[in-house]
Amino acid sequence: MKVEARLFDITTAFFFVSAVVYGFWAKEPVGLIGLILTGGLSLIIGSYFHFVARRTEQRAEDNPDAEISDGAGELGFFSPGSYWPVGVAASAAIAALAMAFWQVWLLVIGAVLLLLTIGGLVFEYHTRPNVTE
């Protein structure tokens, strides 16, 4: 995670330096605020990666002297596929469009769909095949 943290540190510095230069050069508040907020969001993600990097063991990607074979093997557990995130994204898009155009009836539908799909995502279960040895 150190590589990812470093990447976001660089982008955070870029956005904040760009905000300073843009603020002196353009003197336009909307773009300045946008760059500051973008730098802040990048700082949040970079801080999370630093937080995770301190608590996990070093990966092959974090070692500059690592060989390709060091990254071989099991990469971890990945949950099986689910279609619920697609429903969550679609219902969130409906709710966002409803807020953008301030259609209250569509906002109610989007909020209900969002709650239903989040509930489906949280409470879904995957059955494991009954394996007898």
CSV table of N, CA and C in Angstrom, one decimal:
chain,number,residue,atom,x,y,z
A,1,MET,N,0.8,-1.2,0.0
A,1,MET,CA,0.0,0.0,0.0
A,1,MET,C,0.9,1.3,0.0
A,2,LYS,N,2.1,1.1,0.2
A,2,LYS,CA,3.0,2.3,0.2
A,2,LYS,C,3.1,2.9,-1.1
A,3,VAL,N,3.0,2.1,-2.2
A,3,VAL,CA,3.1,2.7,-3.5
A,3,VAL,C,1.9,3.5,-3.8
A,4,GLU,N,0.7,3.0,-3.5
A,4,GLU,CA,-0.5,3.8,-3.7
A,4,GLU,C,-0.5,5.0,-2.8
A,5,ALA,N,-0.1,4.9,-1.6
A,5,ALA,CA,0.0,6.1,-0.7
A,5,ALA,C,0.9,7.2,-1.3
A,6,ARG,N,2.0,6.8,-1.8
A,6,ARG,CA,3.0,7.7,-2.5
A,6,ARG,C,2.3,8.4,-3.7
A,7,LEU,N,1.6,7.6,-4.5
A,7,LEU,CA,0.9,8.1,-5.6
A,7,LEU,C,-0.1,9.2,-5.3
A,8,PHE,N,-0.9,9.0,-4.2
A,8,PHE,CA,-1.8,10.0,-3.8
A,8,PHE,C,-1.2,11.1,-3.1
A,9,ASP,N,0.0,10.9,-2.5
A,9,ASP,CA,0.7,12.1,-1.9
A,9,ASP,C,1.2,13.0,-3.0
A,10,ILE,N,1.6,12.5,-4.1
A,10,ILE,CA,2.1,13.3,-5.3
A,10,ILE,C,0.9,14.0,-5.9
A,11,THR,N,-0.2,13.4,-6.1
A,11,THR,CA,-1.4,14.0,-6.7
A,11,THR,C,-1.9,15.1,-5.7
A,12,THR,N,-1.9,14.8,-4.4
A,12,THR,CA,-2.3,15.8,-3.4
A,12,THR,C,-1.5,17.1,-3.5
A,13,ALA,N,-0.2,16.9,-3.5
A,13,ALA,CA,0.7,18.0,-3.7
A,13,ALA,C,0.5,18.8,-5.0
A,14,PHE,N,0.3,18.1,-6.0
A,14,PHE,CA,0.0,18.7,-7.3
A,14,PHE,C,-1.3,19.6,-7.3
A,15,PHE,N,-2.3,19.0,-6.7
A,15,PHE,CA,-3.6,19.8,-6.6
A,15,PHE,C,-3.5,21.0,-5.8
A,16,PHE,N,-2.7,20.9,-4.6
A,16,PHE,CA,-2.6,22.1,-3.8
A,16,PHE,C,-1.7,23.1,-4.4
A,17,VAL,N,-0.6,22.7,-5.0
A,17,VAL,CA,0.3,23.7,-5.7
A,17,VAL,C,-0.5,24.3,-6.9
A,18,SER,N,-1.3,23.5,-7.6
A,18,SER,CA,-2.1,24.1,-8.7
A,18,SER,C,-3.1,25.1,-8.2
A,19,ALA,N,-3.7,24.8,-7.0
A,19,ALA,CA,-4.6,25.7,-6.4
A,19,ALA,C,-4.0,27.1,-6.0
A,20,VAL,N,-2.8,27.0,-5.5
A,20,VAL,CA,-2.1,28.3,-5.2
A,20,VAL,C,-1.8,29.1,-6.4
A,21,VAL,N,-1.2,28.4,-7.4
A,21,VAL,CA,-0.9,29.1,-8.7
A,21,VAL,C,-2.1,29.6,-9.4
A,22,TYR,N,-3.2,28.8,-9.4
A,22,TYR,CA,-4.5,29.2,-10.0
A,22,TYR,C,-5.1,30.4,-9.2
A,23,GLY,N,-5.0,30.4,-7.9
A,23,GLY,CA,-5.5,31.5,-7.1
A,23,GLY,C,-4.8,32.8,-7.4
A,24,PHE,N,-3.5,32.8,-7.5
A,24,PHE,CA,-2.8,34.0,-7.8
A,24,PHE,C,-3.0,34.5,-9.3
A,25,TRP,N,-3.1,33.5,-10.1
A,25,TRP,CA,-3.1,33.8,-11.6
A,25,TRP,C,-4.5,34.2,-12.0
A,26,ALA,N,-5.5,33.4,-11.7
A,26,ALA,CA,-6.8,33.6,-12.3
A,26,ALA,C,-7.7,34.5,-11.4
A,27,LYS,N,-7.5,34.4,-10.1
A,27,LYS,CA,-8.3,35.2,-9.1
A,27,LYS,C,-9.8,34.9,-9.3
A,28,GLU,N,-10.1,33.6,-9.5
A,28,GLU,CA,-11.5,33.2,-9.7
A,28,GLU,C,-11.8,32.1,-8.7
A,29,PRO,N,-12.8,32.4,-7.8
A,29,PRO,CA,-13.0,31.6,-6.6
A,29,PRO,C,-13.5,30.2,-6.9
A,30,VAL,N,-14.3,30.0,-7.9
A,30,VAL,CA,-14.9,28.6,-8.1
A,30,VAL,C,-13.8,27.6,-8.5
A,31,GLY,N,-12.9,27.9,-9.4
A,31,GLY,CA,-11.9,27.0,-9.8
A,31,GLY,C,-10.9,26.7,-8.6
A,32,LEU,N,-10.7,27.8,-7.8
A,32,LEU,CA,-9.8,27.7,-6.7
A,32,LEU,C,-10.4,26.7,-5.6
A,33,ILE,N,-11.6,26.9,-5.3
A,33,ILE,CA,-12.3,26.0,-4.4
A,33,ILE,C,-12.3,24.6,-4.9
A,34,GLY,N,-12.6,24.4,-6.2
A,34,GLY,CA,-12.6,23.1,-6.8
A,34,GLY,C,-11.2,22.4,-6.7
A,35,LEU,N,-10.2,23.1,-6.9
A,35,LEU,CA,-8.8,22.5,-6.8
A,35,LEU,C,-8.5,22.2,-5.3
A,36,ILE,N,-8.9,23.0,-4.4
A,36,ILE,CA,-8.7,22.8,-3.0
A,36,ILE,C,-9.4,21.5,-2.5
A,37,LEU,N,-10.7,21.4,-2.9
A,37,LEU,CA,-11.5,20.3,-2.6
A,37,LEU,C,-11.0,19.0,-3.2
A,38,THR,N,-10.5,19.1,-4.4
A,38,THR,CA,-9.9,17.9,-5.1
A,38,THR,C,-8.6,17.5,-4.3
A,39,GLY,N,-7.8,18.4,-3.9
A,39,GLY,CA,-6.6,18.1,-3.2
A,39,GLY,C,-7.0,17.5,-1.8
A,40,GLY,N,-8.1,18.0,-1.2
A,40,GLY,CA,-8.5,17.5,0.1
A,40,GLY,C,-9.0,16.0,-0.1
A,41,LEU,N,-9.8,15.8,-1.1
A,41,LEU,CA,-10.2,14.4,-1.3
A,41,LEU,C,-9.1,13.4,-1.6
A,42,SER,N,-8.1,13.9,-2.4
A,42,SER,CA,-6.9,13.1,-2.6
A,42,SER,C,-6.1,12.9,-1.3
A,43,LEU,N,-6.1,13.9,-0.5
A,43,LEU,CA,-5.4,13.7,0.8
A,43,LEU,C,-6.1,12.7,1.7
A,44,ILE,N,-7.5,12.6,1.7
A,44,ILE,CA,-8.2,11.6,2.4
A,44,ILE,C,-7.8,10.2,2.0
A,45,ILE,N,-7.8,10.0,0.7
A,45,ILE,CA,-7.5,8.7,0.1
A,45,ILE,C,-6.1,8.3,0.5
A,46,GLY,N,-5.1,9.2,0.3
A,46,GLY,CA,-3.7,9.0,0.6
A,46,GLY,C,-3.5,8.7,2.1
A,47,SER,N,-4.2,9.4,3.0
A,47,SER,CA,-4.2,9.1,4.4
A,47,SER,C,-4.7,7.7,4.7
A,48,TYR,N,-5.7,7.3,4.1
A,48,TYR,CA,-6.3,5.9,4.3
A,48,TYR,C,-5.2,4.9,3.8
A,49,PHE,N,-4.6,5.1,2.7
A,49,PHE,CA,-3.6,4.2,2.3
A,49,PHE,C,-2.4,4.1,3.2
A,50,HIS,N,-2.0,5.3,3.8
A,50,HIS,CA,-0.9,5.3,4.8
A,50,HIS,C,-1.4,4.5,6.0
A,51,PHE,N,-2.6,4.7,6.4
A,51,PHE,CA,-3.2,4.0,7.6
A,51,PHE,C,-3.1,2.5,7.4
A,52,VAL,N,-3.6,2.0,6.2
A,52,VAL,CA,-3.6,0.6,5.9
A,52,VAL,C,-2.2,0.0,5.7
A,53,ALA,N,-1.3,0.8,5.2
A,53,ALA,CA,0.1,0.3,4.9
A,53,ALA,C,0.8,0.1,6.2
A,54,ARG,N,0.5,0.8,7.3
A,54,ARG,CA,1.2,0.6,8.6
A,54,ARG,C,0.7,-0.7,9.2
A,55,ARG,N,-0.5,-1.1,8.9
A,55,ARG,CA,-1.1,-2.3,9.6
A,55,ARG,C,-1.1,-3.6,8.8
A,56,THR,N,-0.6,-3.5,7.6
A,56,THR,CA,-0.5,-4.7,6.8
A,56,THR,C,1.0,-5.1,6.6
A,57,GLU,N,1.2,-6.3,6.3
A,57,GLU,CA,2.6,-6.7,6.0
A,57,GLU,C,3.0,-6.2,4.6
A,58,GLN,N,4.3,-6.1,4.4
A,58,GLN,CA,4.8,-5.6,3.1
A,58,GLN,C,4.5,-6.5,2.0
A,59,ARG,N,4.0,-5.9,0.9
A,59,ARG,CA,3.7,-6.7,-0.3
A,59,ARG,C,4.9,-6.6,-1.2
A,60,ALA,N,4.9,-7.4,-2.3
A,60,ALA,CA,6.0,-7.4,-3.3
A,60,ALA,C,6.0,-6.1,-4.0
A,61,GLU,N,4.9,-5.5,-4.2
A,61,GLU,CA,4.8,-4.2,-4.9
A,61,GLU,C,5.5,-3.1,-4.1
A,62,ASP,N,5.6,-3.2,-2.8
A,62,ASP,CA,6.2,-2.2,-1.9
A,62,ASP,C,7.7,-2.3,-1.8
A,63,ASN,N,8.3,-3.5,-2.3
A,63,ASN,CA,9.7,-3.7,-2.2
A,63,ASN,C,10.3,-3.4,-3.5
A,64,PRO,N,11.2,-2.4,-3.6
A,64,PRO,CA,11.8,-2.0,-4.9
A,64,PRO,C,12.8,-3.1,-5.4
A,65,ASP,N,13.3,-4.0,-4.6
A,65,ASP,CA,14.2,-5.1,-5.0
A,65,ASP,C,13.5,-6.4,-5.2
A,66,ALA,N,12.1,-6.4,-5.3
A,66,ALA,CA,11.4,-7.6,-5.4
A,66,ALA,C,11.5,-8.2,-6.8
A,67,GLU,N,11.4,-9.5,-6.9
A,67,GLU,CA,11.3,-10.2,-8.2
A,67,GLU,C,9.8,-10.4,-8.6
A,68,ILE,N,9.6,-10.8,-9.8
A,68,ILE,CA,8.2,-11.1,-10.3
A,68,ILE,C,7.7,-12.3,-9.5
A,69,SER,N,8.5,-13.2,-9.2
A,69,SER,CA,8.1,-14.4,-8.6
A,69,SER,C,7.7,-14.2,-7.1
A,70,ASP,N,8.1,-13.1,-6.5
A,70,ASP,CA,7.7,-12.7,-5.2
A,70,ASP,C,6.2,-12.5,-5.0
A,71,GLY,N,5.6,-12.0,-6.1
A,71,GLY,CA,4.2,-11.7,-6.1
A,71,GLY,C,3.3,-12.9,-6.4
A,72,ALA,N,3.9,-14.1,-6.6
A,72,ALA,CA,3.1,-15.3,-7.0
A,72,ALA,C,2.5,-15.8,-5.8
A,73,GLY,N,1.4,-16.6,-6.0
A,73,GLY,CA,0.7,-17.3,-4.9
A,73,GLY,C,-0.7,-16.7,-4.7
A,74,GLU,N,-1.2,-17.1,-3.6
A,74,GLU,CA,-2.6,-16.7,-3.3
A,74,GLU,C,-2.6,-15.2,-3.0
A,75,LEU,N,-3.6,-14.5,-3.6
A,75,LEU,CA,-3.7,-13.0,-3.4
A,75,LEU,C,-4.6,-12.6,-2.4
A,76,GLY,N,-5.4,-13.6,-1.9
A,76,GLY,CA,-6.4,-13.2,-0.9
A,76,GLY,C,-7.8,-13.8,-1.2
A,77,PHE,N,-8.7,-13.4,-0.4
A,77,PHE,CA,-10.1,-13.9,-0.6
A,77,PHE,C,-10.9,-12.8,-1.3
A,78,PHE,N,-11.5,-13.2,-2.4
A,78,PHE,CA,-12.4,-12.3,-3.1
A,78,PHE,C,-13.8,-12.9,-3.1
A,79,SER,N,-14.7,-12.0,-2.7
A,79,SER,CA,-16.1,-12.5,-2.6
A,79,SER,C,-16.7,-12.9,-4.0
A,80,PRO,N,-17.6,-13.8,-4.0
A,80,PRO,CA,-18.2,-14.2,-5.3
A,80,PRO,C,-19.0,-13.0,-5.9
A,81,GLY,N,-19.3,-13.1,-7.1
A,81,GLY,CA,-19.9,-12.0,-7.8
A,81,GLY,C,-21.3,-11.7,-7.3
A,82,SER,N,-21.7,-10.5,-7.4
A,82,SER,CA,-23.0,-10.1,-7.0
A,82,SER,C,-23.5,-9.0,-7.9
A,83,TYR,N,-24.8,-9.0,-8.2
A,83,TYR,CA,-25.4,-8.0,-9.0
A,83,TYR,C,-26.0,-6.9,-8.2
A,84,TRP,N,-26.0,-6.9,-6.9
A,84,TRP,CA,-26.5,-5.9,-6.1
A,84,TRP,C,-25.8,-4.5,-6.3
A,85,PRO,N,-24.5,-4.5,-6.4
A,85,PRO,CA,-23.8,-3.2,-6.6
A,85,PRO,C,-24.3,-2.4,-7.9
A,86,VAL,N,-24.7,-3.2,-8.9
A,86,VAL,CA,-25.3,-2.5,-10.1
A,86,VAL,C,-26.6,-1.9,-9.8
A,87,GLY,N,-27.4,-2.6,-9.0
A,87,GLY,CA,-28.7,-2.0,-8.6
A,87,GLY,C,-28.5,-0.8,-7.7
A,88,VAL,N,-27.5,-0.8,-6.8
A,88,VAL,CA,-27.2,0.3,-5.9
A,88,VAL,C,-26.8,1.5,-6.8
A,89,ALA,N,-25.9,1.3,-7.7
A,89,ALA,CA,-25.4,2.4,-8.6
A,89,ALA,C,-26.6,3.0,-9.4
A,90,ALA,N,-27.4,2.1,-9.9
A,90,ALA,CA,-28.6,2.6,-10.8
A,90,ALA,C,-29.5,3.4,-9.9
A,91,SER,N,-29.9,2.9,-8.7
A,91,SER,CA,-30.8,3.6,-7.9
A,91,SER,C,-30.2,4.9,-7.4
A,92,ALA,N,-28.9,4.9,-7.1
A,92,ALA,CA,-28.2,6.2,-6.7
A,92,ALA,C,-28.2,7.2,-7.8
A,93,ALA,N,-28.0,6.7,-9.1
A,93,ALA,CA,-28.1,7.6,-10.2
A,93,ALA,C,-29.5,8.2,-10.4
A,94,ILE,N,-30.5,7.4,-10.2
A,94,ILE,CA,-31.9,7.9,-10.2
A,94,ILE,C,-32.1,9.0,-9.2
A,95,ALA,N,-31.6,8.7,-7.9
A,95,ALA,CA,-31.8,9.7,-6.9
A,95,ALA,C,-31.0,11.0,-7.2
A,96,ALA,N,-29.8,10.8,-7.7
A,96,ALA,CA,-29.0,12.0,-8.0
A,96,ALA,C,-29.6,12.8,-9.1
A,97,LEU,N,-30.1,12.2,-10.2
A,97,LEU,CA,-30.8,12.9,-11.2
A,97,LEU,C,-32.1,13.6,-10.7
A,98,ALA,N,-32.8,13.0,-9.7
A,98,ALA,CA,-33.9,13.6,-9.1
A,98,ALA,C,-33.6,14.8,-8.3
A,99,MET,N,-32.4,14.8,-7.6
A,99,MET,CA,-32.0,15.9,-6.9
A,99,MET,C,-31.5,17.0,-7.8
A,100,ALA,N,-30.8,16.6,-8.9
A,100,ALA,CA,-30.3,17.6,-9.9
A,100,ALA,C,-31.5,18.4,-10.5
A,101,PHE,N,-32.6,17.7,-10.9
A,101,PHE,CA,-33.7,18.4,-11.5
A,101,PHE,C,-34.8,18.7,-10.5
A,102,TRP,N,-34.6,18.4,-9.3
A,102,TRP,CA,-35.5,18.6,-8.2
A,102,TRP,C,-36.9,18.1,-8.5
A,103,GLN,N,-37.0,16.8,-8.8
A,103,GLN,CA,-38.2,16.1,-9.0
A,103,GLN,C,-38.5,15.2,-7.8
A,104,VAL,N,-39.3,15.7,-6.9
A,104,VAL,CA,-39.5,15.1,-5.6
A,104,VAL,C,-40.1,13.7,-5.8
A,105,TRP,N,-41.0,13.5,-6.7
A,105,TRP,CA,-41.6,12.1,-6.9
A,105,TRP,C,-40.5,11.1,-7.3
A,106,LEU,N,-39.6,11.6,-8.2
A,106,LEU,CA,-38.5,10.7,-8.6
A,106,LEU,C,-37.5,10.5,-7.5
A,107,LEU,N,-37.3,11.5,-6.6
A,107,LEU,CA,-36.4,11.4,-5.5
A,107,LEU,C,-37.0,10.3,-4.5
A,108,VAL,N,-38.2,10.3,-4.3
A,108,VAL,CA,-38.9,9.3,-3.4
A,108,VAL,C,-38.6,7.9,-4.0
A,109,ILE,N,-38.9,7.7,-5.3
A,109,ILE,CA,-38.7,6.4,-5.9
A,109,ILE,C,-37.2,6.0,-5.8
A,110,GLY,N,-36.3,7.0,-6.1
A,110,GLY,CA,-34.9,6.7,-6.1
A,110,GLY,C,-34.4,6.3,-4.6
A,111,ALA,N,-35.0,7.0,-3.6
A,111,ALA,CA,-34.6,6.7,-2.2
A,111,ALA,C,-35.1,5.3,-1.8
A,112,VAL,N,-36.3,5.0,-2.2
A,112,VAL,CA,-36.9,3.7,-1.9
A,112,VAL,C,-36.1,2.6,-2.6
A,113,LEU,N,-35.8,2.8,-3.9
A,113,LEU,CA,-34.9,1.8,-4.6
A,113,LEU,C,-33.6,1.7,-4.0
A,114,LEU,N,-33.0,2.8,-3.6
A,114,LEU,CA,-31.7,2.8,-3.0
A,114,LEU,C,-31.7,2.0,-1.6
A,115,LEU,N,-32.7,2.2,-0.8
A,115,LEU,CA,-32.8,1.4,0.4
A,115,LEU,C,-33.0,0.0,0.2
A,116,LEU,N,-33.8,-0.4,-0.8
A,116,LEU,CA,-34.0,-1.8,-1.1
A,116,LEU,C,-32.8,-2.5,-1.6
A,117,THR,N,-32.0,-1.8,-2.5
A,117,THR,CA,-30.8,-2.4,-3.1
A,117,THR,C,-29.7,-2.5,-2.0
A,118,ILE,N,-29.6,-1.5,-1.2
A,118,ILE,CA,-28.6,-1.6,-0.1
A,118,ILE,C,-29.0,-2.7,0.9
A,119,GLY,N,-30.2,-2.8,1.2
A,119,GLY,CA,-30.7,-4.0,2.0
A,119,GLY,C,-30.3,-5.3,1.3
A,120,GLY,N,-30.6,-5.4,0.0
A,120,GLY,CA,-30.2,-6.6,-0.7
A,120,GLY,C,-28.8,-6.9,-0.7
A,121,LEU,N,-27.9,-5.9,-0.8
A,121,LEU,CA,-26.5,-6.0,-0.8
A,121,LEU,C,-26.0,-6.5,0.6
A,122,VAL,N,-26.5,-5.9,1.6
A,122,VAL,CA,-26.1,-6.2,2.9
A,122,VAL,C,-26.5,-7.6,3.4
A,123,PHE,N,-27.7,-7.9,3.1
A,123,PHE,CA,-28.3,-9.2,3.6
A,123,PHE,C,-28.3,-10.3,2.6
A,124,GLU,N,-27.5,-10.2,1.5
A,124,GLU,CA,-27.4,-11.3,0.6
A,124,GLU,C,-26.6,-12.4,1.2
A,125,TYR,N,-26.8,-13.6,0.8
A,125,TYR,CA,-26.0,-14.7,1.2
A,125,TYR,C,-25.7,-15.6,0.1
A,126,HIS,N,-24.6,-16.3,0.2
A,126,HIS,CA,-24.2,-17.2,-0.9
A,126,HIS,C,-24.1,-18.6,-0.3
A,127,THR,N,-24.8,-19.5,-0.9
A,127,THR,CA,-24.7,-20.8,-0.4
A,127,THR,C,-23.5,-21.5,-0.9
A,128,ARG,N,-22.9,-22.3,-0.1
A,128,ARG,CA,-21.7,-23.0,-0.5
A,128,ARG,C,-22.2,-24.4,-0.9
A,129,PRO,N,-21.6,-25.0,-1.9
A,129,PRO,CA,-22.0,-26.3,-2.2
A,129,PRO,C,-21.6,-27.3,-1.1
A,130,ASN,N,-22.5,-28.3,-0.9
A,130,ASN,CA,-22.3,-29.3,0.1
A,130,ASN,C,-21.3,-30.3,-0.4
A,131,VAL,N,-20.1,-30.2,0.1
A,131,VAL,CA,-19.0,-31.0,-0.3
A,131,VAL,C,-18.7,-32.0,0.8
A,132,THR,N,-18.8,-33.3,0.4
A,132,THR,CA,-18.5,-34.3,1.3
A,132,THR,C,-17.3,-35.1,0.9
A,133,GLU,N,-16.4,-35.3,1.8
A,133,GLU,CA,-15.2,-36.0,1.5
A,133,GLU,C,-15.2,-37.4,2.0
